[in-house]
Amino acid sequence: MTAFQDSQPAIEAPPPDPAAPAPAEPSVTGGPSVTGGPSVTGGPGRRARLAGPAAFAAVAVVMLVVMPLALEPFRLGLLAKYLCYAIVALGIGLAWGKGGMLTLGQGVFFGLGGYAMGMYLKLHDAGGDLPDFMVWSGVEKLPALWGPFGNPAFALAMVVVLPVVMALLLGALVFRQRVRGAYFAILTQALAAALVILLVGQQGLTGGTNGLTNFFDFFGQDLAADSTQRGLYLVVALVLGVLYLAAWQLVRSRFGRLLVAVRDGEDRVRFLGYDPATVKTLTFAISAGMAGIAGALFVPVVGIISPALLGVVPSLELVVAVAVGGRYALAGAVLGAVVMGYAKTYFSEELPEAWLYLQGALFILVMTLAPKGLAGVAAALRHVRTSRRAAA
């Protein structure tokens, strides 16, 4: 074949015609540049790319500037609580929406982060003595488990380390056995129920049913002061923004595309040489770390952490919130948590006897008319608007 090619005469290109127009230079956007016409870079593609960052900047301004000025301290505290739930929902959206792992036990990781922060606050308020609930329970010596949590650096580290390590261990045991779907969901739900039973049964160690409460100081700041509550709100909003950007970048990365591929065809990904168990375990651990951070922020914002806040029912409510907002979009998961939190507060204030039914009706209405949630409705409206604009 090589000899045949060498024996062929070289074909010379014809000389260029001076009268012919010069070929178009390739543009930065990947197509030929058009002279005398509208700029390619100013079309709808660029507007679509800028829409996401512009919307994020607008939401950041509203959350960080407008809300602290417009809301009274009580309502601002409620919004901070909703944002704590939104951080958990962001992790659920990452694990369930992008990875296909329906986790019904995020309350476990939320509780681990919350109890780590609550233990530090109780020891700090006690000033070296036993926490009040231990005195009431007849405990005479501080348990060894509580000792390290008197160090704020250790407590803050455990807020993330404990949920992540537990998620890594659970993922390594479960995903290696190819447990998925409803079986994985039931397993996480059982884990949440078991943790609640454990916490309730250890009255002298965890506070039992009442949990940890009566916090007065947060790193030198009076928790009852309005300025402290506004500062906590800003901290929660900033943490949510940072974690959202990190999750958004993760989804857009190669790992994120691999995660979606595992969700849509796990066996195909395995045949291509990747390990779906590793991808799912890492994603599950990231979502657990987000839930732990949310639990740690929830404690000073609300002033309590108890088994009632991290059992099966709260975990299911968070999954419902993600479904209402739209589990396939990270912004939809955050929006769903805020909307469901506000709906729960509004219905319980205005219609205390029927708010559970109204909340359930809201979920059924959204799931029936918009299976992809509120984010799916917004995407459909944008598609219609873009189609009309293109047709015009």
PDB file of N, CA, C and O in Angstrom, residues 81 85-86 88-89 92 96 103-107 189 308-325 333 336-341 344-345 355-356 359-360 363:
ATOM      1  N   LYS A  81     -34.116  28.861  58.617  1.00  0.00           N
ATOM      2  CA  LYS A  81     -34.428  27.437  58.804  1.00  0.00           C
ATOM      3  C   LYS A  81     -34.756  26.782  57.471  1.00  0.00           C
ATOM      4  O   LYS A  81     -34.305  25.649  57.194  1.00  0.00           O
ATOM      5  N   TYR A  85     -32.827  23.557  55.449  1.00  0.00           N
ATOM      6  CA  TYR A  85     -33.438  22.432  54.753  1.00  0.00           C
ATOM      7  C   TYR A  85     -33.042  22.409  53.277  1.00  0.00           C
ATOM      8  O   TYR A  85     -32.923  21.334  52.666  1.00  0.00           O
ATOM      9  N   ALA A  86     -32.857  23.599  52.687  1.00  0.00           N
ATOM     10  CA  ALA A  86     -32.468  23.666  51.277  1.00  0.00           C
ATOM     11  C   ALA A  86     -31.086  23.067  51.051  1.00  0.00           C
ATOM     12  O   ALA A  86     -30.817  22.489  49.990  1.00  0.00           O
ATOM     13  N   VAL A  88     -29.845  20.526  52.733  1.00  0.00           N
ATOM     14  CA  VAL A  88     -30.084  19.072  52.698  1.00  0.00           C
ATOM     15  C   VAL A  88     -30.706  18.680  51.362  1.00  0.00           C
ATOM     16  O   VAL A  88     -30.328  17.667  50.754  1.00  0.00           O
ATOM     17  N   ALA A  89     -31.671  19.472  50.901  1.00  0.00           N
ATOM     18  CA  ALA A  89     -32.327  19.170  49.622  1.00  0.00           C
ATOM     19  C   ALA A  89     -31.341  19.230  48.465  1.00  0.00           C
ATOM     20  O   ALA A  89     -31.463  18.466  47.497  1.00  0.00           O
ATOM     21  N   ILE A  92     -29.739  15.942  48.385  1.00  0.00           N
ATOM     22  CA  ILE A  92     -30.666  14.937  47.867  1.00  0.00           C
ATOM     23  C   ILE A  92     -30.805  15.069  46.353  1.00  0.00           C
ATOM     24  O   ILE A  92     -30.847  14.065  45.626  1.00  0.00           O
ATOM     25  N   TRP A  96     -30.089  11.899  44.310  1.00  0.00           N
ATOM     26  CA  TRP A  96     -31.281  11.301  43.705  1.00  0.00           C
ATOM     27  C   TRP A  96     -31.493  11.788  42.279  1.00  0.00           C
ATOM     28  O   TRP A  96     -31.663  10.991  41.350  1.00  0.00           O
ATOM     29  N   THR A 103     -32.554   8.383  48.495  1.00  0.00           N
ATOM     30  CA  THR A 103     -32.163   8.254  49.893  1.00  0.00           C
ATOM     31  C   THR A 103     -33.266   8.797  50.786  1.00  0.00           C
ATOM     32  O   THR A 103     -33.638   9.974  50.694  1.00  0.00           O
ATOM     33  N   LEU A 104     -33.794   7.949  51.638  1.00  0.00           N
ATOM     34  CA  LEU A 104     -34.874   8.321  52.557  1.00  0.00           C
ATOM     35  C   LEU A 104     -34.371   8.481  53.981  1.00  0.00           C
ATOM     36  O   LEU A 104     -35.170   8.511  54.908  1.00  0.00           O
ATOM     37  N   GLY A 105     -33.060   8.591  54.153  1.00  0.00           N
ATOM     38  CA  GLY A 105     -32.508   8.694  55.494  1.00  0.00           C
ATOM     39  C   GLY A 105     -31.526   9.832  55.660  1.00  0.00           C
ATOM     40  O   GLY A 105     -30.580   9.717  56.447  1.00  0.00           O
ATOM     41  N   GLN A 106     -31.723  10.931  54.933  1.00  0.00           N
ATOM     42  CA  GLN A 106     -30.811  12.065  55.091  1.00  0.00           C
ATOM     43  C   GLN A 106     -30.896  12.674  56.482  1.00  0.00           C
ATOM     44  O   GLN A 106     -29.983  13.377  56.912  1.00  0.00           O
ATOM     45  N   GLY A 107     -31.974  12.395  57.196  1.00  0.00           N
ATOM     46  CA  GLY A 107     -32.066  12.867  58.568  1.00  0.00           C
ATOM     47  C   GLY A 107     -30.968  12.313  59.453  1.00  0.00           C
ATOM     48  O   GLY A 107     -30.589  12.935  60.455  1.00  0.00           O
ATOM     49  N   GLN A 189     -33.963   4.323  54.995  1.00  0.00           N
ATOM     50  CA  GLN A 189     -35.075   4.634  55.885  1.00  0.00           C
ATOM     51  C   GLN A 189     -34.966   3.849  57.186  1.00  0.00           C
ATOM     52  O   GLN A 189     -35.211   4.400  58.276  1.00  0.00           O
ATOM     53  N   ALA A 308     -36.826  13.915  66.961  1.00  0.00           N
ATOM     54  CA  ALA A 308     -38.009  14.183  66.139  1.00  0.00           C
ATOM     55  C   ALA A 308     -37.669  14.916  64.847  1.00  0.00           C
ATOM     56  O   ALA A 308     -38.472  14.911  63.901  1.00  0.00           O
ATOM     57  N   LEU A 309     -36.496  15.541  64.788  1.00  0.00           N
ATOM     58  CA  LEU A 309     -36.104  16.316  63.612  1.00  0.00           C
ATOM     59  C   LEU A 309     -35.309  15.503  62.602  1.00  0.00           C
ATOM     60  O   LEU A 309     -34.989  16.019  61.525  1.00  0.00           O
ATOM     61  N   LEU A 310     -34.965  14.262  62.921  1.00  0.00           N
ATOM     62  CA  LEU A 310     -34.116  13.493  62.013  1.00  0.00           C
ATOM     63  C   LEU A 310     -34.605  12.070  61.804  1.00  0.00           C
ATOM     64  O   LEU A 310     -33.830  11.200  61.407  1.00  0.00           O
ATOM     65  N   GLY A 311     -35.882  11.831  62.038  1.00  0.00           N
ATOM     66  CA  GLY A 311     -36.423  10.498  61.866  1.00  0.00           C
ATOM     67  C   GLY A 311     -36.888  10.240  60.448  1.00  0.00           C
ATOM     68  O   GLY A 311     -36.482  10.899  59.484  1.00  0.00           O
ATOM     69  N   VAL A 312     -37.776   9.274  60.312  1.00  0.00           N
ATOM     70  CA  VAL A 312     -38.267   8.869  59.004  1.00  0.00           C
ATOM     71  C   VAL A 312     -39.141   9.947  58.380  1.00  0.00           C
ATOM     72  O   VAL A 312     -38.992  10.284  57.194  1.00  0.00           O
ATOM     73  N   VAL A 313     -40.042  10.534  59.164  1.00  0.00           N
ATOM     74  CA  VAL A 313     -40.970  11.521  58.618  1.00  0.00           C
ATOM     75  C   VAL A 313     -40.245  12.770  58.118  1.00  0.00           C
ATOM     76  O   VAL A 313     -40.503  13.237  56.988  1.00  0.00           O
ATOM     77  N   PRO A 314     -39.336  13.387  58.884  1.00  0.00           N
ATOM     78  CA  PRO A 314     -38.606  14.537  58.337  1.00  0.00           C
ATOM     79  C   PRO A 314     -37.801  14.195  57.086  1.00  0.00           C
ATOM     80  O   PRO A 314     -37.708  15.019  56.165  1.00  0.00           O
ATOM     81  N   SER A 315     -37.224  13.016  57.044  1.00  0.00           N
ATOM     82  CA  SER A 315     -36.471  12.613  55.843  1.00  0.00           C
ATOM     83  C   SER A 315     -37.389  12.502  54.633  1.00  0.00           C
ATOM     84  O   SER A 315     -37.027  12.920  53.522  1.00  0.00           O
ATOM     85  N   LEU A 316     -38.582  11.946  54.837  1.00  0.00           N
ATOM     86  CA  LEU A 316     -39.541  11.847  53.737  1.00  0.00           C
ATOM     87  C   LEU A 316     -40.011  13.227  53.287  1.00  0.00           C
ATOM     88  O   LEU A 316     -40.204  13.466  52.089  1.00  0.00           O
ATOM     89  N   GLU A 317     -40.207  14.151  54.233  1.00  0.00           N
ATOM     90  CA  GLU A 317     -40.631  15.500  53.870  1.00  0.00           C
ATOM     91  C   GLU A 317     -39.583  16.194  52.996  1.00  0.00           C
ATOM     92  O   GLU A 317     -39.930  16.932  52.073  1.00  0.00           O
ATOM     93  N   LEU A 318     -38.321  15.945  53.276  1.00  0.00           N
ATOM     94  CA  LEU A 318     -37.275  16.544  52.450  1.00  0.00           C
ATOM     95  C   LEU A 318     -37.285  15.968  51.042  1.00  0.00           C
ATOM     96  O   LEU A 318     -37.091  16.698  50.060  1.00  0.00           O
ATOM     97  N   VAL A 319     -37.516  14.669  50.918  1.00  0.00           N
ATOM     98  CA  VAL A 319     -37.607  14.061  49.597  1.00  0.00           C
ATOM     99  C   VAL A 319     -38.814  14.610  48.838  1.00  0.00           C
ATOM    100  O   VAL A 319     -38.739  14.887  47.630  1.00  0.00           O
ATOM    101  N   VAL A 320     -39.928  14.786  49.530  1.00  0.00           N
ATOM    102  CA  VAL A 320     -41.111  15.377  48.903  1.00  0.00           C
ATOM    103  C   VAL A 320     -40.814  16.792  48.425  1.00  0.00           C
ATOM    104  O   VAL A 320     -41.223  17.198  47.325  1.00  0.00           O
ATOM    105  N   ALA A 321     -40.096  17.557  49.226  1.00  0.00           N
ATOM    106  CA  ALA A 321     -39.744  18.923  48.840  1.00  0.00           C
ATOM    107  C   ALA A 321     -38.895  18.939  47.571  1.00  0.00           C
ATOM    108  O   ALA A 321     -39.093  19.770  46.680  1.00  0.00           O
ATOM    109  N   VAL A 322     -37.951  18.004  47.484  1.00  0.00           N
ATOM    110  CA  VAL A 322     -37.113  17.924  46.284  1.00  0.00           C
ATOM    111  C   VAL A 322     -37.957  17.543  45.074  1.00  0.00           C
ATOM    112  O   VAL A 322     -37.771  18.084  43.976  1.00  0.00           O
ATOM    113  N   ALA A 323     -38.890  16.631  45.252  1.00  0.00           N
ATOM    114  CA  ALA A 323     -39.759  16.228  44.145  1.00  0.00           C
ATOM    115  C   ALA A 323     -40.637  17.386  43.687  1.00  0.00           C
ATOM    116  O   ALA A 323     -40.870  17.565  42.484  1.00  0.00           O
ATOM    117  N   VAL A 324     -41.139  18.180  44.615  1.00  0.00           N
ATOM    118  CA  VAL A 324     -41.971  19.324  44.254  1.00  0.00           C
ATOM    119  C   VAL A 324     -41.154  20.367  43.488  1.00  0.00           C
ATOM    120  O   VAL A 324     -41.599  20.921  42.479  1.00  0.00           O
ATOM    121  N   GLY A 325     -39.951  20.632  43.949  1.00  0.00           N
ATOM    122  CA  GLY A 325     -39.129  21.618  43.264  1.00  0.00           C
ATOM    123  C   GLY A 325     -38.595  21.130  41.939  1.00  0.00           C
ATOM    124  O   GLY A 325     -38.399  21.923  41.019  1.00  0.00           O
ATOM    125  N   ALA A 333     -34.364  21.679  43.503  1.00  0.00           N
ATOM    126  CA  ALA A 333     -34.325  21.083  44.837  1.00  0.00           C
ATOM    127  C   ALA A 333     -34.298  22.161  45.915  1.00  0.00           C
ATOM    128  O   ALA A 333     -35.012  22.067  46.927  1.00  0.00           O
ATOM    129  N   GLY A 336     -37.740  23.875  45.993  1.00  0.00           N
ATOM    130  CA  GLY A 336     -38.756  23.031  46.601  1.00  0.00           C
ATOM    131  C   GLY A 336     -38.675  23.024  48.110  1.00  0.00           C
ATOM    132  O   GLY A 336     -39.705  23.043  48.793  1.00  0.00           O
ATOM    133  N   ALA A 337     -37.463  23.018  48.673  1.00  0.00           N
ATOM    134  CA  ALA A 337     -37.317  23.035  50.130  1.00  0.00           C
ATOM    135  C   ALA A 337     -37.842  24.333  50.718  1.00  0.00           C
ATOM    136  O   ALA A 337     -38.521  24.334  51.757  1.00  0.00           O
ATOM    137  N   VAL A 338     -37.554  25.453  50.069  1.00  0.00           N
ATOM    138  CA  VAL A 338     -38.029  26.747  50.580  1.00  0.00           C
ATOM    139  C   VAL A 338     -39.545  26.844  50.445  1.00  0.00           C
ATOM    140  O   VAL A 338     -40.241  27.290  51.368  1.00  0.00           O
ATOM    141  N   VAL A 339     -40.085  26.419  49.303  1.00  0.00           N
ATOM    142  CA  VAL A 339     -41.538  26.502  49.078  1.00  0.00           C
ATOM    143  C   VAL A 339     -42.290  25.608  50.058  1.00  0.00           C
ATOM    144  O   VAL A 339     -43.288  26.031  50.669  1.00  0.00           O
ATOM    145  N   MET A 340     -41.832  24.390  50.252  1.00  0.00           N
ATOM    146  CA  MET A 340     -42.524  23.484  51.165  1.00  0.00           C
ATOM    147  C   MET A 340     -42.376  23.939  52.613  1.00  0.00           C
ATOM    148  O   MET A 340     -43.312  23.801  53.412  1.00  0.00           O
ATOM    149  N   GLY A 341     -41.229  24.498  52.969  1.00  0.00           N
ATOM    150  CA  GLY A 341     -41.085  25.033  54.314  1.00  0.00           C
ATOM    151  C   GLY A 341     -42.018  26.193  54.565  1.00  0.00           C
ATOM    152  O   GLY A 341     -42.661  26.269  55.630  1.00  0.00           O
ATOM    153  N   LYS A 344     -45.622  24.907  54.781  1.00  0.00           N
ATOM    154  CA  LYS A 344     -45.886  24.269  56.070  1.00  0.00           C
ATOM    155  C   LYS A 344     -46.145  25.299  57.152  1.00  0.00           C
ATOM    156  O   LYS A 344     -47.074  25.163  57.963  1.00  0.00           O
ATOM    157  N   THR A 345     -45.356  26.363  57.179  1.00  0.00           N
ATOM    158  CA  THR A 345     -45.557  27.418  58.173  1.00  0.00           C
ATOM    159  C   THR A 345     -46.860  28.167  57.932  1.00  0.00           C
ATOM    160  O   THR A 345     -47.621  28.438  58.869  1.00  0.00           O
ATOM    161  N   TRP A 355     -53.693  21.807  57.805  1.00  0.00           N
ATOM    162  CA  TRP A 355     -52.481  22.126  57.057  1.00  0.00           C
ATOM    163  C   TRP A 355     -51.797  20.883  56.490  1.00  0.00           C
ATOM    164  O   TRP A 355     -51.209  20.922  55.421  1.00  0.00           O
ATOM    165  N   LEU A 356     -51.909  19.738  57.197  1.00  0.00           N
ATOM    166  CA  LEU A 356     -51.318  18.516  56.658  1.00  0.00           C
ATOM    167  C   LEU A 356     -51.996  18.092  55.363  1.00  0.00           C
ATOM    168  O   LEU A 356     -51.336  17.666  54.406  1.00  0.00           O
ATOM    169  N   GLN A 359     -50.939  20.533  52.613  1.00  0.00           N
ATOM    170  CA  GLN A 359     -49.571  20.261  52.180  1.00  0.00           C
ATOM    171  C   GLN A 359     -49.527  19.030  51.281  1.00  0.00           C
ATOM    172  O   GLN A 359     -48.842  19.019  50.249  1.00  0.00           O
ATOM    173  N   GLY A 360     -50.276  17.990  51.653  1.00  0.00           N
ATOM    174  CA  GLY A 360     -50.351  16.810  50.803  1.00  0.00           C
ATOM    175  C   GLY A 360     -51.002  17.109  49.461  1.00  0.00           C
ATOM    176  O   GLY A 360     -50.575  16.600  48.426  1.00  0.00           O
ATOM    177  N   PHE A 363     -48.525  18.727  47.166  1.00  0.00           N
ATOM    178  CA  PHE A 363     -47.606  17.749  46.591  1.00  0.00           C
ATOM    179  C   PHE A 363     -48.281  16.970  45.454  1.00  0.00           C
ATOM    180  O   PHE A 363     -47.704  16.794  44.370  1.00  0.00           O
TER     181      PHE A 363
END
